[in-house]
Coordinates of N, CA and C in Angstrom, one line a residue:
M1 N 279.5 156.4 15.7 CA 278.1 156.4 15.3 C 277.3 156.1 16.6
R2 N 276.4 157.0 16.9 CA 275.5 156.9 18.1 C 274.3 156.1 17.8
T3 N 274.1 155.0 18.5 CA 272.9 154.2 18.3 C 272.0 154.2 19.5
E4 N 270.7 154.1 19.2 CA 269.7 154.0 20.2 C 268.7 152.9 19.9
S5 N 268.0 152.4 20.9 CA 266.9 151.5 20.6 C 265.7 151.8 21.5
L6 N 264.6 151.5 21.0 CA 263.3 151.8 21.7 C 262.5 150.5 21.7
D7 N 261.9 150.2 22.8 CA 261.0 149.0 22.9 C 259.6 149.6 23.0
C8 N 258.8 149.6 21.9 CA 257.5 150.2 21.9 C 256.4 149.2 21.7
R9 N 256.8 147.9 22.1 CA 255.8 146.9 22.0 C 254.6 147.2 23.0
G10 N 253.4 146.9 22.6 CA 252.3 147.1 23.5 C 251.8 148.6 23.5
L11 N 252.5 149.5 22.9 CA 252.1 150.9 22.9 C 251.1 151.2 21.8
A12 N 250.0 151.9 22.1 CA 249.0 152.2 21.1 C 249.5 153.5 20.4
C13 N 249.0 153.6 19.1 CA 249.2 154.7 18.3 C 248.7 156.0 19.0
P14 N 249.4 157.1 18.9 CA 250.6 157.4 18.2 C 251.9 157.3 19.0
N15 N 251.9 156.6 20.2 CA 253.0 156.5 21.1 C 254.3 156.1 20.5
P16 N 254.3 155.0 19.6 CA 255.6 154.7 19.0 C 256.3 155.8 18.2
V17 N 255.4 156.5 17.5 CA 256.0 157.6 16.7 C 256.4 158.8 17.6
L18 N 255.6 159.0 18.6 CA 256.0 160.1 19.6 C 257.3 159.8 20.3
R19 N 257.5 158.6 20.7 CA 258.8 158.2 21.3 C 259.9 158.3 20.3
T20 N 259.7 157.9 19.1 CA 260.7 158.0 18.1 C 261.1 159.5 17.8
K21 N 260.1 160.3 17.8 CA 260.3 161.7 17.6 C 261.1 162.3 18.7
E22 N 260.9 161.9 19.9 CA 261.6 162.5 21.1 C 263.1 162.1 20.9
V23 N 263.4 160.9 20.5 CA 264.8 160.5 20.3 C 265.5 161.3 19.2
I24 N 264.8 161.5 18.1 CA 265.4 162.2 17.0 C 265.6 163.7 17.4
E25 N 264.6 164.3 18.1 CA 264.7 165.7 18.4 C 265.9 165.9 19.4
R26 N 266.3 164.9 20.2 CA 267.5 165.1 21.0 C 268.7 165.3 20.2
G27 N 268.8 164.8 19.0 CA 269.9 165.0 18.1 C 271.0 164.0 18.2
D28 N 271.9 164.0 17.2 CA 273.1 163.2 17.2 C 272.9 161.7 17.3
V29 N 271.7 161.3 16.7 CA 271.4 159.8 16.6 C 271.7 159.4 15.2
D30 N 272.6 158.5 15.0 CA 272.9 158.0 13.6 C 272.2 156.7 13.3
S31 N 271.8 156.0 14.3 CA 271.2 154.7 14.1 C 270.1 154.5 15.2
L32 N 268.9 154.0 14.8 CA 267.8 153.9 15.8 C 267.1 152.6 15.4
T33 N 266.8 151.8 16.4 CA 266.0 150.6 16.2 C 264.8 150.7 17.1
V34 N 263.6 150.5 16.5 CA 262.3 150.7 17.3 C 261.6 149.3 17.1
A35 N 261.3 148.7 18.3 CA 260.6 147.4 18.3 C 259.1 147.7 18.5
V36 N 258.2 147.2 17.6 CA 256.8 147.4 17.7 C 256.1 146.1 17.4
D37 N 254.8 146.0 17.8 CA 254.2 144.7 17.6 C 252.9 144.7 16.8
N38 N 252.8 145.8 16.0 CA 251.7 145.8 15.0 C 252.1 146.5 13.7
Q39 N 251.4 146.1 12.7 CA 251.8 146.6 11.4 C 251.6 148.1 11.2
A40 N 250.5 148.7 11.8 CA 250.3 150.1 11.7 C 251.5 150.9 12.3
A41 N 251.9 150.5 13.5 CA 253.1 151.1 14.1 C 254.4 150.9 13.2
R42 N 254.5 149.8 12.6 CA 255.7 149.5 11.8 C 255.7 150.5 10.6
E43 N 254.5 150.7 10.0 CA 254.4 151.6 8.8 C 254.7 153.1 9.3
N44 N 254.0 153.4 10.4 CA 254.2 154.8 10.8 C 255.6 155.2 11.2
V45 N 256.2 154.3 12.0 CA 257.6 154.6 12.4 C 258.5 154.6 11.2
S46 N 258.4 153.6 10.3 CA 259.2 153.6 9.1 C 259.1 154.9 8.3
R47 N 257.9 155.3 8.1 CA 257.6 156.5 7.3 C 258.2 157.8 8.0
F48 N 258.0 157.8 9.4 CA 258.5 158.9 10.1 C 260.1 159.0 10.1
L49 N 260.7 157.9 10.2 CA 262.2 157.9 10.1 C 262.7 158.3 8.7
G50 N 262.0 157.8 7.7 CA 262.3 158.2 6.3 C 262.2 159.7 6.1
R51 N 261.3 160.3 6.7 CA 261.1 161.8 6.5 C 262.3 162.5 7.1
F52 N 263.0 161.9 8.1 CA 264.1 162.6 8.7 C 265.5 162.1 8.2
G53 N 265.5 161.6 7.0 CA 266.7 161.3 6.3 C 267.3 159.9 6.8
F54 N 266.5 159.0 7.3 CA 267.0 157.7 7.7 C 266.7 156.7 6.6
S55 N 267.7 155.8 6.3 CA 267.4 154.6 5.5 C 266.7 153.6 6.4
V56 N 265.6 153.0 5.9 CA 264.8 152.2 6.8 C 264.8 150.7 6.3
S57 N 264.9 149.8 7.3 CA 264.7 148.4 7.0 C 263.9 147.8 8.1
V58 N 263.2 146.7 7.9 CA 262.4 146.1 8.9 C 262.6 144.6 8.9
V59 N 262.8 144.1 10.1 CA 263.0 142.7 10.4 C 261.8 142.2 11.3
E60 N 261.1 141.1 10.9 CA 260.0 140.6 11.7 C 260.4 139.3 12.3
K61 N 260.1 139.1 13.6 CA 260.4 137.8 14.2 C 259.3 137.6 15.3
D62 N 258.6 136.5 15.2 CA 257.6 136.1 16.2 C 256.6 137.3 16.4
G63 N 256.2 138.0 15.4 CA 255.2 139.0 15.5 C 255.7 140.3 16.0
V64 N 257.0 140.5 16.2 CA 257.6 141.7 16.5 C 258.4 142.3 15.4
F65 N 258.1 143.5 15.1 CA 258.8 144.2 14.0 C 259.9 145.1 14.5
E66 N 261.2 144.9 14.1 CA 262.3 145.7 14.4 C 262.5 146.7 13.3
V67 N 262.1 148.0 13.5 CA 262.3 149.0 12.5 C 263.7 149.6 12.7
N68 N 264.6 149.4 11.7 CA 265.9 149.9 11.8 C 266.1 151.1 10.9
G69 N 266.6 152.2 11.5 CA 266.8 153.5 10.8 C 268.3 153.9 10.9
V70 N 268.9 154.1 9.7 CA 270.3 154.5 9.7 C 270.4 155.8 8.9
K71 N 271.0 156.8 9.5 CA 271.1 158.1 8.8 C 271.9 158.0 7.6
D72 N 271.4 158.5 6.5 CA 272.1 158.4 5.2 C 272.6 159.7 4.7
G73 N 272.6 160.7 5.6 CA 273.1 162.0 5.2 C 272.2 162.9 4.4
S74 N 271.0 162.4 4.1 CA 270.1 163.1 3.3 C 269.4 164.1 4.1
Q75 N 269.1 165.3 3.6 CA 268.4 166.4 4.3 C 267.0 166.5 3.7
A76 N 266.6 165.5 2.9 CA 265.3 165.6 2.1 C 264.2 165.2 3.0
C77 N 263.9 165.9 4.0 CA 262.7 165.6 4.9 C 261.4 166.0 4.3
E78 N 260.4 165.2 4.5 CA 259.1 165.4 3.9 C 258.1 166.0 4.8
V79 N 258.6 166.4 6.0 CA 257.7 166.8 7.1 C 256.9 168.0 6.6
Y80 N 255.7 168.1 7.1 CA 254.7 169.2 6.7 C 255.3 170.6 6.8
E81 N 256.1 170.8 7.9 CA 256.6 172.1 8.2 C 257.5 172.6 7.1
Q82 N 258.1 171.7 6.3 CA 259.1 172.1 5.3 C 258.6 172.1 3.9
E83 N 257.3 172.1 3.8 CA 256.7 172.2 2.4 C 257.0 173.5 1.9
S84 N 257.1 173.7 0.6 CA 257.5 174.9 -0.1 C 256.8 176.1 0.4
A85 N 257.6 177.1 0.9 CA 257.0 178.3 1.4 C 256.5 179.2 0.2
A86 N 256.9 178.8 -1.0 CA 256.5 179.6 -2.1 C 255.0 179.3 -2.5
Q87 N 254.5 178.2 -2.0 CA 253.1 177.8 -2.3 C 252.2 178.8 -1.6
A88 N 251.5 179.6 -2.4 CA 250.6 180.6 -1.9 C 249.2 180.1 -1.7
D89 N 248.9 179.0 -2.2 CA 247.5 178.5 -2.1 C 247.2 178.2 -0.6
K90 N 245.9 178.3 -0.3 CA 245.5 177.9 1.1 C 245.6 176.4 1.2
K91 N 245.8 176.0 2.4 CA 245.9 174.6 2.7 C 244.6 174.2 3.5
V92 N 243.8 173.3 2.8 CA 242.6 172.9 3.4 C 242.7 171.4 3.8
V93 N 242.4 171.1 5.0 CA 242.3 169.7 5.5 C 240.8 169.3 5.6
V94 N 240.4 168.2 5.0 CA 239.1 167.7 5.1 C 239.2 166.4 5.9
L95 N 238.5 166.4 7.1 CA 238.5 165.3 8.0 C 237.2 164.5 7.8
L96 N 237.3 163.3 7.3 CA 236.1 162.5 7.0 C 236.1 161.3 8.0
G97 N 235.1 161.3 8.9 CA 235.0 160.2 9.9 C 233.9 159.3 9.7
T98 N 233.4 159.1 8.5 CA 232.2 158.3 8.3 C 232.2 157.8 6.8
E99 N 231.6 156.6 6.6 CA 231.5 156.1 5.3 C 230.2 156.5 4.6
M100 N 229.4 157.3 5.3 CA 228.1 157.8 4.8 C 227.9 159.2 5.3
L101 N 227.2 160.0 4.6 CA 226.9 161.4 5.0 C 225.4 161.5 5.4
G102 N 225.2 162.1 6.6 CA 223.9 162.4 7.0 C 223.2 161.2 7.7
R103 N 222.0 161.5 8.2 CA 221.2 160.4 8.9 C 219.9 160.3 8.3
G104 N 219.3 159.1 8.3 CA 217.9 159.0 7.8 C 217.8 157.8 6.9
D105 N 218.8 157.6 6.0 CA 218.8 156.5 5.1 C 220.3 156.1 4.8
D106 N 220.7 154.9 5.1 CA 222.1 154.6 4.9 C 222.5 154.4 3.5
V107 N 221.6 153.9 2.7 CA 221.9 153.8 1.2 C 222.1 155.2 0.6
L108 N 221.2 156.1 1.0 CA 221.4 157.5 0.5 C 222.7 158.1 1.0
G109 N 223.0 157.8 2.3 CA 224.2 158.3 2.9 C 225.5 157.9 2.2
R110 N 225.5 156.6 1.8 CA 226.7 156.1 1.0 C 226.8 156.7 -0.3
K111 N 225.6 157.0 -1.0 CA 225.7 157.7 -2.3 C 226.2 159.1 -2.1
L112 N 225.8 159.7 -1.0 CA 226.2 161.1 -0.8 C 227.7 161.2 -0.6
V113 N 228.2 160.3 0.2 CA 229.7 160.4 0.5 C 230.5 160.1 -0.8
L114 N 230.0 159.2 -1.7 CA 230.7 159.0 -3.0 C 230.6 160.3 -3.8
N115 N 229.4 160.9 -3.8 CA 229.3 162.2 -4.6 C 230.2 163.3 -4.0
F116 N 230.3 163.3 -2.7 CA 231.1 164.3 -2.0 C 232.6 164.1 -2.5
L117 N 233.1 162.9 -2.4 CA 234.5 162.6 -2.8 C 234.7 162.9 -4.3
L118 N 233.7 162.6 -5.1 CA 233.8 162.9 -6.6 C 233.9 164.4 -6.8
T119 N 233.2 165.2 -6.0 CA 233.1 166.6 -6.2 C 234.2 167.4 -5.5
L120 N 234.9 166.7 -4.6 CA 235.9 167.3 -3.8 C 237.1 167.9 -4.6
K121 N 237.3 167.2 -5.8 CA 238.3 167.7 -6.7 C 238.1 169.1 -7.1
E122 N 236.9 169.6 -7.0 CA 236.6 171.0 -7.4 C 237.3 172.0 -6.5
M123 N 237.8 171.6 -5.4 CA 238.6 172.5 -4.5 C 239.9 172.8 -5.1
G124 N 240.3 172.0 -6.1 CA 241.6 172.2 -6.8 C 242.8 172.1 -5.8
K125 N 243.8 172.9 -6.0 CA 245.0 172.8 -5.2 C 244.9 173.2 -3.7
E126 N 243.7 173.8 -3.4 CA 243.5 174.1 -2.0 C 243.3 172.9 -1.1
L127 N 242.9 171.8 -1.7 CA 242.7 170.5 -1.0 C 244.1 169.9 -0.7
W128 N 244.6 170.1 0.5 CA 245.9 169.7 0.9 C 246.0 168.3 1.5
R129 N 245.1 168.0 2.4 CA 245.0 166.7 3.0 C 243.5 166.2 3.1
L130 N 243.3 165.0 2.8 CA 242.0 164.3 3.1 C 242.3 163.3 4.1
V131 N 241.8 163.4 5.3 CA 242.1 162.5 6.5 C 240.9 161.6 6.7
L132 N 241.1 160.3 6.6 CA 240.0 159.3 6.9 C 240.2 158.7 8.2
V133 N 239.2 158.8 9.1 CA 239.2 158.3 10.4 C 237.9 157.5 10.7
N134 N 238.0 156.7 11.8 CA 236.8 155.9 12.1 C 236.2 155.2 10.9
G135 N 234.9 155.2 10.7 CA 234.3 154.5 9.6 C 234.8 155.0 8.2
G136 N 235.3 156.2 8.2 CA 235.8 156.8 6.9 C 236.9 156.0 6.3
V137 N 237.7 155.2 7.1 CA 238.8 154.4 6.6 C 238.3 153.3 5.6
K138 N 237.0 152.9 5.8 CA 236.4 151.9 5.0 C 236.3 152.3 3.5
L139 N 236.4 153.6 3.3 CA 236.4 154.1 1.9 C 237.7 153.8 1.2
S140 N 238.7 153.5 1.9 CA 240.1 153.3 1.3 C 240.4 151.8 1.0
V141 N 239.5 150.9 1.3 CA 239.9 149.5 1.3 C 239.3 148.8 0.0
E142 N 239.9 147.6 -0.2 CA 239.5 146.8 -1.3 C 238.0 146.6 -1.4
G143 N 237.4 146.9 -2.6 CA 236.0 146.7 -2.8 C 235.2 148.0 -2.7
S144 N 235.9 149.1 -2.1 CA 235.2 150.3 -1.9 C 234.9 151.0 -3.3
E145 N 233.7 151.5 -3.4 CA 233.4 152.3 -4.6 C 234.1 153.7 -4.7
A146 N 234.7 154.0 -3.6 CA 235.3 155.4 -3.5 C 236.8 155.3 -4.0
L147 N 237.3 154.2 -4.3 CA 238.8 154.1 -4.6 C 239.1 154.9 -5.8
G148 N 238.3 154.9 -6.8 CA 238.6 155.7 -8.0 C 238.7 157.2 -7.7
S149 N 237.8 157.7 -6.9 CA 237.8 159.2 -6.6 C 239.0 159.5 -5.7
L150 N 239.3 158.6 -4.7 CA 240.5 158.9 -3.8 C 241.8 158.8 -4.6
R151 N 241.9 157.9 -5.6 CA 243.1 157.9 -6.4 C 243.2 159.1 -7.3
E152 N 242.1 159.6 -7.7 CA 242.1 160.8 -8.6 C 242.5 162.0 -7.8
L153 N 242.1 162.1 -6.5 CA 242.5 163.2 -5.6 C 244.0 163.1 -5.4
E154 N 244.5 161.9 -5.1 CA 246.0 161.8 -5.0 C 246.7 162.2 -6.2
G155 N 246.2 161.8 -7.4 CA 246.8 162.2 -8.6 C 246.9 163.7 -8.9
E156 N 245.9 164.4 -8.3 CA 245.9 165.9 -8.4 C 246.6 166.6 -7.3
G157 N 247.3 165.9 -6.5 CA 248.2 166.5 -5.5 C 247.8 166.5 -4.1
A158 N 246.5 166.0 -3.8 CA 246.1 166.0 -2.4 C 246.7 164.7 -1.8
K159 N 247.0 164.8 -0.5 CA 247.5 163.6 0.2 C 246.4 163.0 1.0
V160 N 246.1 161.7 0.8 CA 245.1 161.0 1.6 C 245.7 160.3 2.8
L161 N 245.3 160.6 4.0 CA 245.9 160.0 5.2 C 244.8 159.1 5.8
V162 N 245.2 157.9 6.1 CA 244.2 156.9 6.6 C 244.7 156.4 7.9
C163 N 243.8 156.6 8.9 CA 244.2 156.3 10.3 C 244.5 154.8 10.5
G164 N 245.7 154.6 10.9 CA 246.2 153.2 11.2 C 245.5 152.5 12.3
T165 N 245.2 153.2 13.4 CA 244.5 152.7 14.5 C 243.1 152.2 14.1
C166 N 242.4 153.1 13.3 CA 241.1 152.7 12.8 C 241.1 151.5 11.9
L167 N 242.1 151.4 11.0 CA 242.2 150.2 10.1 C 242.4 149.0 11.0
N168 N 243.2 149.1 12.0 CA 243.5 147.9 12.9 C 242.2 147.6 13.6
H169 N 241.4 148.5 14.1 CA 240.2 148.3 14.8 C 239.2 147.5 14.0
F170 N 239.1 147.8 12.7 CA 238.1 147.2 11.9 C 238.7 145.9 11.2
G171 N 240.0 145.6 11.5 CA 240.7 144.5 10.8 C 240.9 144.7 9.3
L172 N 241.2 145.9 8.9 CA 241.2 146.3 7.5 C 242.6 146.7 7.0
L173 N 243.6 146.6 7.9 CA 244.9 147.2 7.5 C 245.5 146.5 6.3
E174 N 245.3 145.3 6.1 CA 245.8 144.6 4.9 C 245.0 144.9 3.7
Q175 N 243.8 145.4 3.8 CA 242.9 145.6 2.7 C 243.0 147.0 2.1
K176 N 243.8 147.9 2.8 CA 243.9 149.3 2.3 C 244.5 149.3 1.0
K177 N 243.9 150.1 0.0 CA 244.3 150.1 -1.3 C 244.7 151.5 -1.8
V178 N 244.5 152.5 -1.0 CA 244.8 153.9 -1.4 C 245.1 154.7 -0.1
G179 N 246.0 155.7 -0.3 CA 246.3 156.5 0.8 C 247.5 156.1 1.6
E180 N 247.9 156.9 2.6 CA 249.0 156.6 3.5 C 248.6 156.3 4.9
T181 N 249.0 155.2 5.4 CA 248.6 154.8 6.8 C 249.2 155.8 7.7
T182 N 248.5 156.4 8.6 CA 249.0 157.5 9.4 C 248.6 157.3 10.9
N183 N 249.0 158.3 11.7 CA 248.7 158.3 13.1 C 248.2 159.6 13.6
M184 N 247.8 159.7 14.8 CA 247.2 160.9 15.3 C 248.1 162.1 15.4
L185 N 249.4 161.8 15.5 CA 250.4 162.9 15.5 C 250.4 163.6 14.1
D186 N 250.4 162.8 13.0 CA 250.3 163.4 11.7 C 249.0 164.1 11.5
I187 N 247.9 163.6 12.0 CA 246.6 164.2 11.8 C 246.6 165.5 12.5
V188 N 247.0 165.6 13.7 CA 247.0 166.8 14.5 C 247.9 167.8 13.9
T189 N 249.1 167.4 13.4 CA 250.0 168.3 12.8 C 249.4 168.9 11.5
A190 N 248.8 168.1 10.7 CA 248.1 168.6 9.5 C 247.1 169.6 9.8
M191 N 246.3 169.3 10.8 CA 245.2 170.3 11.2 C 245.8 171.6 11.7
Q192 N 246.9 171.5 12.4 CA 247.6 172.7 13.0 C 248.1 173.6 11.9
L193 N 248.7 172.9 10.9 CA 249.3 173.7 9.8 C 248.4 174.2 8.7
A194 N 247.1 173.6 8.7 CA 246.2 174.0 7.7 C 245.6 175.4 7.9
D195 N 245.2 176.0 6.8 CA 244.6 177.3 6.9 C 243.1 177.1 7.3
K196 N 242.6 175.9 6.9 CA 241.2 175.7 7.2 C 241.0 174.2 7.4
V197 N 240.1 173.8 8.3 CA 239.8 172.4 8.5 C 238.3 172.2 8.4
I198 N 237.9 171.3 7.5 CA 236.5 170.9 7.3 C 236.3 169.5 7.9
S199 N 235.4 169.4 8.8 CA 235.2 168.1 9.5 C 233.8 167.6 9.2
L200 N 233.8 166.3 8.7 CA 232.5 165.6 8.5 C 232.6 164.3 9.3
T201 N 232.0 164.2 10.4 CA 232.1 163.1 11.3 C 230.7 162.6 11.7

């Protein structure tokens, strides 16, 4: 069994995931341990390893997370590139970088963004990813009036991606209640694979 270890402490997102990706792409790695020092990196690396057929466990000691991945023989990768080719629907990514829409009145802007999310389900199956960055991540946390709409979108098949760096910046990582904590590599990959990107920032 070939084992590798990475020390990604002090690295900003998405560098821990990118370094993990480099090791996996070299091939023949059966066991990989990645040391990170923040929860967003822990979640991102864990999820990334899981997508490539690794069983994942995490050990925390003195603020350092050791993310351990062991190949379990599964080929069930969840990566975007391997989504069903039979799906003929267009893939639309909506990038939302704000907790309010427009300028002029913040109260109105917050109402508009809630209405936007409520109406987004009208896109149906074409809505492939909803990406929340910067102030947009505040829509995914405890107490947000948008939680119901976001959960409904997830229930109808859209994946909600929430920027881990942004959550960390606002001190909201522990308060996230909906969506998948993600990194810039996932966001760029989603935009690359989408048929259309709608950006509201």
